[in-house]
Amino acid sequence: MPALLTALEEDIRKPQTPAEILQAAATREIALSRLLTLYISTGLFFMLLPGTFLGVWNLLAISGRQAANSVPPAWIQAHGHAQVFGWIGTFILGIGFYSIPKLRHADSFGLRVMGVAWGLWTSGVALRWLANVYLWQWRALLPLSAGLELAAFVIFFRTVSGHRPQDSGREKLDEWVFVVIAGTAGLLLALAINFGTAVHLALAGKSPAIAADFDQSFLVLQAWGFLVPFVWGFSAKWLPIFLGLRPVKGRVLWLAVALNSLGVLAAFLHGLKTAAFLLLAGMAAAVYSLNLFARTVRPPKVKGVHRAFPGFVRVAYVWALIAAGLGVWAAAAGNAAGIAGASRHALTAGFLALMVFAVGQRVLPAFAGAHLLFSARLMLASMLLLTAGCTLRVGAEILAYQGYLPSAWSWLPASAITEMAAVTVFAANLLLSFAVTPRLERV
Ligand code: HEM
């Protein structure tokens, strides 16, 4: 990391002539792309090892003992934290920094800030995983980790909030920007609550695990209050272009954000049924606002990616509706850990991960230095494997955990291995894109 930053500093000197100005702009763009590649590679690392590998390990133990509570909660939370903040959170911060036009005019200091935020964020997420899994010095590491994550966010927020519409030559902000701002507020709230909880556990807890009841509400905030609005926002920005959709219905998208935020609030106030209905209504409104299932107005842009890409984006939104529907079922049924777990997995793997697989493989190679995607077939394989694994897992979790069909316990290892294969193929395809495919010509 310090070597990369020194190289950036040396690269970016005050330009004098027009040729030097052009050269400096190209150098800054490359430096920014390198930093984005660092963020994306770090996110892939968290996804693969601390995230999915531990998730698979947990699931094998659960299915072997045929009991959902046979794994320490601290391990399950270590997996969840690595996926939510380590994988998707790191992707979001990297793409967020990369998308700010201001950083394209920044001196080496502006880019250094992006590197410092990476260091703080990565150490914070890694320390949390170590504290939860090894319990070593967890009373000190837990608040330290949460503090580092919060500090990284503050740097991110200061950089992003300094960006004005005129920086991008536009007077008015598009709707998608407000949806992303809602997601940013959700992230801030999640990190602040995480910090408060970490301090409380360090002072009075018996283990680094968050209490089960509170964890359920906190998970609603992480998934629905932070990740879902971000994915809606990026969907509103990119999907009309990539899928040839009609323009987004802005007011309906606003309504979706309002219903979703009320749903998250209701979950914190223990109104689980109200929360579940509001989240379902919000998701249905978001799908309607994006015109995902209406007639398209242009052919989709699938050059360089697999032509099934638009289909999988729609599959991801079907998973989102299934997740919200299962949430309503779980809230109505009571004592329904299997249905609630299936709802969570339908949302995290079926919706969020599948969207990252589909849109990520479409945009990230180009952002990270104008690479081409290494293989459209691997892209298809990753999305197919994830969809198959998720279907098996969601079905088996309801049937086995709820006691409807005991033989479904034996399907869980197959679902875990299929999803492990999916994330490995996805990571390999992106890393090979960064490493192997030649850079396109740039200004
Ligand atoms: C890819 C394969 C995955 C496997 C095998 C897996 C496995 C598990 C298991 C066994 C649990 C414990 C609860 C239960 O029995 O359902 C769990 C919980 C969880 N997973 Fe996953 N998971 C995977 C993917 C993901 C993804 C992609 C995300 C997020 C983007 C995610 C986020 C979570 C969260 C937030 C929890 C709850 C943690 C808590 O209770 O605090 N998982 N997962």
PDB file of C-alpha atoms in Angstrom, residues 273-405:
ATOM      1  CA  LYS A 273     -45.376  -8.012  11.193  1.00  0.00           C
ATOM      2  CA  THR A 274     -45.716  -4.322  10.276  1.00  0.00           C
ATOM      3  CA  ALA A 275     -42.033  -4.275   9.314  1.00  0.00           C
ATOM      4  CA  ALA A 276     -42.378  -7.316   7.073  1.00  0.00           C
ATOM      5  CA  PHE A 277     -45.415  -5.859   5.236  1.00  0.00           C
ATOM      6  CA  LEU A 278     -43.724  -2.477   4.760  1.00  0.00           C
ATOM      7  CA  LEU A 279     -40.542  -4.092   3.398  1.00  0.00           C
ATOM      8  CA  LEU A 280     -42.594  -6.208   0.957  1.00  0.00           C
ATOM      9  CA  ALA A 281     -44.567  -3.144  -0.181  1.00  0.00           C
ATOM     10  CA  GLY A 282     -41.322  -1.163  -0.573  1.00  0.00           C
ATOM     11  CA  MET A 283     -39.684  -3.888  -2.657  1.00  0.00           C
ATOM     12  CA  ALA A 284     -42.778  -4.244  -4.869  1.00  0.00           C
ATOM     13  CA  ALA A 285     -42.804  -0.460  -5.397  1.00  0.00           C
ATOM     14  CA  ALA A 286     -39.091  -0.465  -6.277  1.00  0.00           C
ATOM     15  CA  VAL A 287     -39.562  -3.253  -8.853  1.00  0.00           C
ATOM     16  CA  TYR A 288     -42.492  -1.351 -10.377  1.00  0.00           C
ATOM     17  CA  SER A 289     -40.561   1.942 -10.431  1.00  0.00           C
ATOM     18  CA  LEU A 290     -37.645   0.359 -12.310  1.00  0.00           C
ATOM     19  CA  ASN A 291     -39.939  -1.009 -15.086  1.00  0.00           C
ATOM     20  CA  LEU A 292     -37.988  -4.263 -14.881  1.00  0.00           C
ATOM     21  CA  PHE A 293     -40.823  -6.399 -16.172  1.00  0.00           C
ATOM     22  CA  ALA A 294     -42.394  -3.839 -18.547  1.00  0.00           C
ATOM     23  CA  ARG A 295     -41.703  -3.779 -22.313  1.00  0.00           C
ATOM     24  CA  THR A 296     -38.204  -2.477 -23.055  1.00  0.00           C
ATOM     25  CA  VAL A 297     -37.544   0.518 -25.313  1.00  0.00           C
ATOM     26  CA  ARG A 298     -34.063  -0.434 -26.562  1.00  0.00           C
ATOM     27  CA  PRO A 299     -32.091  -3.648 -26.957  1.00  0.00           C
ATOM     28  CA  PRO A 300     -29.954  -4.482 -23.891  1.00  0.00           C
ATOM     29  CA  LYS A 301     -26.237  -3.663 -23.924  1.00  0.00           C
ATOM     30  CA  VAL A 302     -24.609  -7.089 -23.574  1.00  0.00           C
ATOM     31  CA  LYS A 303     -21.410  -6.552 -25.583  1.00  0.00           C
ATOM     32  CA  GLY A 304     -18.512  -8.210 -23.754  1.00  0.00           C
ATOM     33  CA  VAL A 305     -20.733  -9.947 -21.161  1.00  0.00           C
ATOM     34  CA  HIS A 306     -23.032 -12.966 -21.331  1.00  0.00           C
ATOM     35  CA  ARG A 307     -26.320 -12.302 -23.140  1.00  0.00           C
ATOM     36  CA  ALA A 308     -28.186 -13.851 -20.189  1.00  0.00           C
ATOM     37  CA  PHE A 309     -27.129 -10.820 -18.076  1.00  0.00           C
ATOM     38  CA  PRO A 310     -30.516  -8.980 -18.294  1.00  0.00           C
ATOM     39  CA  GLY A 311     -32.359 -12.203 -17.416  1.00  0.00           C
ATOM     40  CA  PHE A 312     -30.288 -12.725 -14.261  1.00  0.00           C
ATOM     41  CA  VAL A 313     -30.876  -9.130 -13.131  1.00  0.00           C
ATOM     42  CA  ARG A 314     -34.604  -9.884 -13.297  1.00  0.00           C
ATOM     43  CA  VAL A 315     -34.063 -13.199 -11.461  1.00  0.00           C
ATOM     44  CA  ALA A 316     -32.290 -11.249  -8.695  1.00  0.00           C
ATOM     45  CA  TYR A 317     -35.321  -8.967  -8.271  1.00  0.00           C
ATOM     46  CA  VAL A 318     -37.607 -12.035  -8.186  1.00  0.00           C
ATOM     47  CA  TRP A 319     -35.400 -13.293  -5.294  1.00  0.00           C
ATOM     48  CA  ALA A 320     -35.866  -9.917  -3.597  1.00  0.00           C
ATOM     49  CA  LEU A 321     -39.651 -10.304  -3.787  1.00  0.00           C
ATOM     50  CA  ILE A 322     -39.388 -13.914  -2.535  1.00  0.00           C
ATOM     51  CA  ALA A 323     -37.206 -12.711   0.375  1.00  0.00           C
ATOM     52  CA  ALA A 324     -39.754 -10.060   1.333  1.00  0.00           C
ATOM     53  CA  GLY A 325     -42.644 -12.558   0.964  1.00  0.00           C
ATOM     54  CA  LEU A 326     -40.851 -15.099   3.174  1.00  0.00           C
ATOM     55  CA  GLY A 327     -40.289 -12.301   5.701  1.00  0.00           C
ATOM     56  CA  VAL A 328     -44.072 -11.802   5.905  1.00  0.00           C
ATOM     57  CA  TRP A 329     -44.588 -15.569   6.301  1.00  0.00           C
ATOM     58  CA  ALA A 330     -41.946 -15.772   9.066  1.00  0.00           C
ATOM     59  CA  ALA A 331     -43.463 -12.820  10.956  1.00  0.00           C
ATOM     60  CA  ALA A 332     -46.985 -14.289  10.688  1.00  0.00           C
ATOM     61  CA  ALA A 333     -45.957 -17.860  11.630  1.00  0.00           C
ATOM     62  CA  GLY A 334     -43.949 -17.050  14.797  1.00  0.00           C
ATOM     63  CA  ASN A 335     -41.200 -19.448  15.997  1.00  0.00           C
ATOM     64  CA  ALA A 336     -40.032 -19.650  12.394  1.00  0.00           C
ATOM     65  CA  ALA A 337     -36.217 -19.456  12.439  1.00  0.00           C
ATOM     66  CA  GLY A 338     -35.996 -21.566   9.265  1.00  0.00           C
ATOM     67  CA  ILE A 339     -38.359 -19.309   7.290  1.00  0.00           C
ATOM     68  CA  ALA A 340     -36.631 -16.162   8.595  1.00  0.00           C
ATOM     69  CA  GLY A 341     -33.215 -17.658   7.724  1.00  0.00           C
ATOM     70  CA  ALA A 342     -34.473 -18.585   4.250  1.00  0.00           C
ATOM     71  CA  SER A 343     -35.773 -15.028   3.803  1.00  0.00           C
ATOM     72  CA  ARG A 344     -32.384 -13.599   4.821  1.00  0.00           C
ATOM     73  CA  HIS A 345     -30.505 -15.908   2.452  1.00  0.00           C
ATOM     74  CA  ALA A 346     -32.916 -15.188  -0.425  1.00  0.00           C
ATOM     75  CA  LEU A 347     -32.132 -11.506   0.103  1.00  0.00           C
ATOM     76  CA  THR A 348     -28.364 -11.700   0.682  1.00  0.00           C
ATOM     77  CA  ALA A 349     -27.402 -14.435  -1.802  1.00  0.00           C
ATOM     78  CA  GLY A 350     -30.398 -14.449  -4.196  1.00  0.00           C
ATOM     79  CA  PHE A 351     -30.810 -10.684  -4.553  1.00  0.00           C
ATOM     80  CA  LEU A 352     -27.723  -8.813  -3.337  1.00  0.00           C
ATOM     81  CA  ALA A 353     -25.008 -11.287  -4.358  1.00  0.00           C
ATOM     82  CA  LEU A 354     -26.664 -12.091  -7.708  1.00  0.00           C
ATOM     83  CA  MET A 355     -26.961  -8.345  -8.482  1.00  0.00           C
ATOM     84  CA  VAL A 356     -23.273  -7.884  -7.620  1.00  0.00           C
ATOM     85  CA  PHE A 357     -22.385 -10.870  -9.822  1.00  0.00           C
ATOM     86  CA  ALA A 358     -24.458  -9.562 -12.758  1.00  0.00           C
ATOM     87  CA  VAL A 359     -23.822  -5.807 -12.641  1.00  0.00           C
ATOM     88  CA  GLY A 360     -20.320  -6.148 -11.130  1.00  0.00           C
ATOM     89  CA  GLN A 361     -19.049  -8.272 -13.994  1.00  0.00           C
ATOM     90  CA  ARG A 362     -20.679  -5.768 -16.400  1.00  0.00           C
ATOM     91  CA  VAL A 363     -19.073  -2.604 -14.982  1.00  0.00           C
ATOM     92  CA  LEU A 364     -16.065  -3.378 -12.776  1.00  0.00           C
ATOM     93  CA  PRO A 365     -13.508  -4.529 -15.382  1.00  0.00           C
ATOM     94  CA  ALA A 366     -14.154  -1.301 -17.323  1.00  0.00           C
ATOM     95  CA  PHE A 367     -13.939   0.915 -14.220  1.00  0.00           C
ATOM     96  CA  ALA A 368     -10.782  -0.763 -12.962  1.00  0.00           C
ATOM     97  CA  GLY A 369      -8.623   0.342 -15.878  1.00  0.00           C
ATOM     98  CA  ALA A 370     -10.882  -0.264 -18.913  1.00  0.00           C
ATOM     99  CA  HIS A 371     -10.334  -4.007 -18.944  1.00  0.00           C
ATOM    100  CA  LEU A 372     -12.633  -6.403 -20.762  1.00  0.00           C
ATOM    101  CA  LEU A 373     -14.411  -9.157 -18.827  1.00  0.00           C
ATOM    102  CA  PHE A 374     -12.182 -12.242 -18.928  1.00  0.00           C
ATOM    103  CA  SER A 375     -14.931 -14.731 -19.820  1.00  0.00           C
ATOM    104  CA  ALA A 376     -18.648 -14.358 -20.544  1.00  0.00           C
ATOM    105  CA  ARG A 377     -19.049 -18.121 -19.998  1.00  0.00           C
ATOM    106  CA  LEU A 378     -17.565 -17.940 -16.509  1.00  0.00           C
ATOM    107  CA  MET A 379     -19.982 -15.067 -15.851  1.00  0.00           C
ATOM    108  CA  LEU A 380     -22.874 -17.337 -16.856  1.00  0.00           C
ATOM    109  CA  ALA A 381     -21.474 -20.206 -14.751  1.00  0.00           C
ATOM    110  CA  SER A 382     -21.176 -17.998 -11.644  1.00  0.00           C
ATOM    111  CA  MET A 383     -24.766 -16.730 -11.960  1.00  0.00           C
ATOM    112  CA  LEU A 384     -26.200 -20.201 -12.703  1.00  0.00           C
ATOM    113  CA  LEU A 385     -24.350 -21.819  -9.782  1.00  0.00           C
ATOM    114  CA  LEU A 386     -25.444 -19.072  -7.392  1.00  0.00           C
ATOM    115  CA  THR A 387     -29.080 -19.353  -8.485  1.00  0.00           C
ATOM    116  CA  ALA A 388     -29.023 -23.156  -8.161  1.00  0.00           C
ATOM    117  CA  GLY A 389     -27.267 -23.083  -4.760  1.00  0.00           C
ATOM    118  CA  CYS A 390     -29.595 -20.420  -3.428  1.00  0.00           C
ATOM    119  CA  THR A 391     -32.716 -22.313  -4.572  1.00  0.00           C
ATOM    120  CA  LEU A 392     -31.472 -25.449  -2.818  1.00  0.00           C
ATOM    121  CA  ARG A 393     -30.546 -23.558   0.351  1.00  0.00           C
ATOM    122  CA  VAL A 394     -33.758 -21.528   0.657  1.00  0.00           C
ATOM    123  CA  GLY A 395     -35.904 -24.626   0.035  1.00  0.00           C
ATOM    124  CA  ALA A 396     -33.884 -26.851   2.387  1.00  0.00           C
ATOM    125  CA  GLU A 397     -33.706 -24.258   5.158  1.00  0.00           C
ATOM    126  CA  ILE A 398     -37.502 -24.006   5.323  1.00  0.00           C
ATOM    127  CA  LEU A 399     -38.085 -27.765   5.041  1.00  0.00           C
ATOM    128  CA  ALA A 400     -35.292 -28.891   7.399  1.00  0.00           C
ATOM    129  CA  TYR A 401     -35.136 -26.161  10.084  1.00  0.00           C
ATOM    130  CA  GLN A 402     -38.953 -26.075  10.401  1.00  0.00           C
ATOM    131  CA  GLY A 403     -39.139 -29.888  10.606  1.00  0.00           C
ATOM    132  CA  TYR A 404     -41.372 -30.265   7.516  1.00  0.00           C
ATOM    133  CA  LEU A 405     -39.015 -32.718   5.757  1.00  0.00           C
TER     134      LEU A 405
END
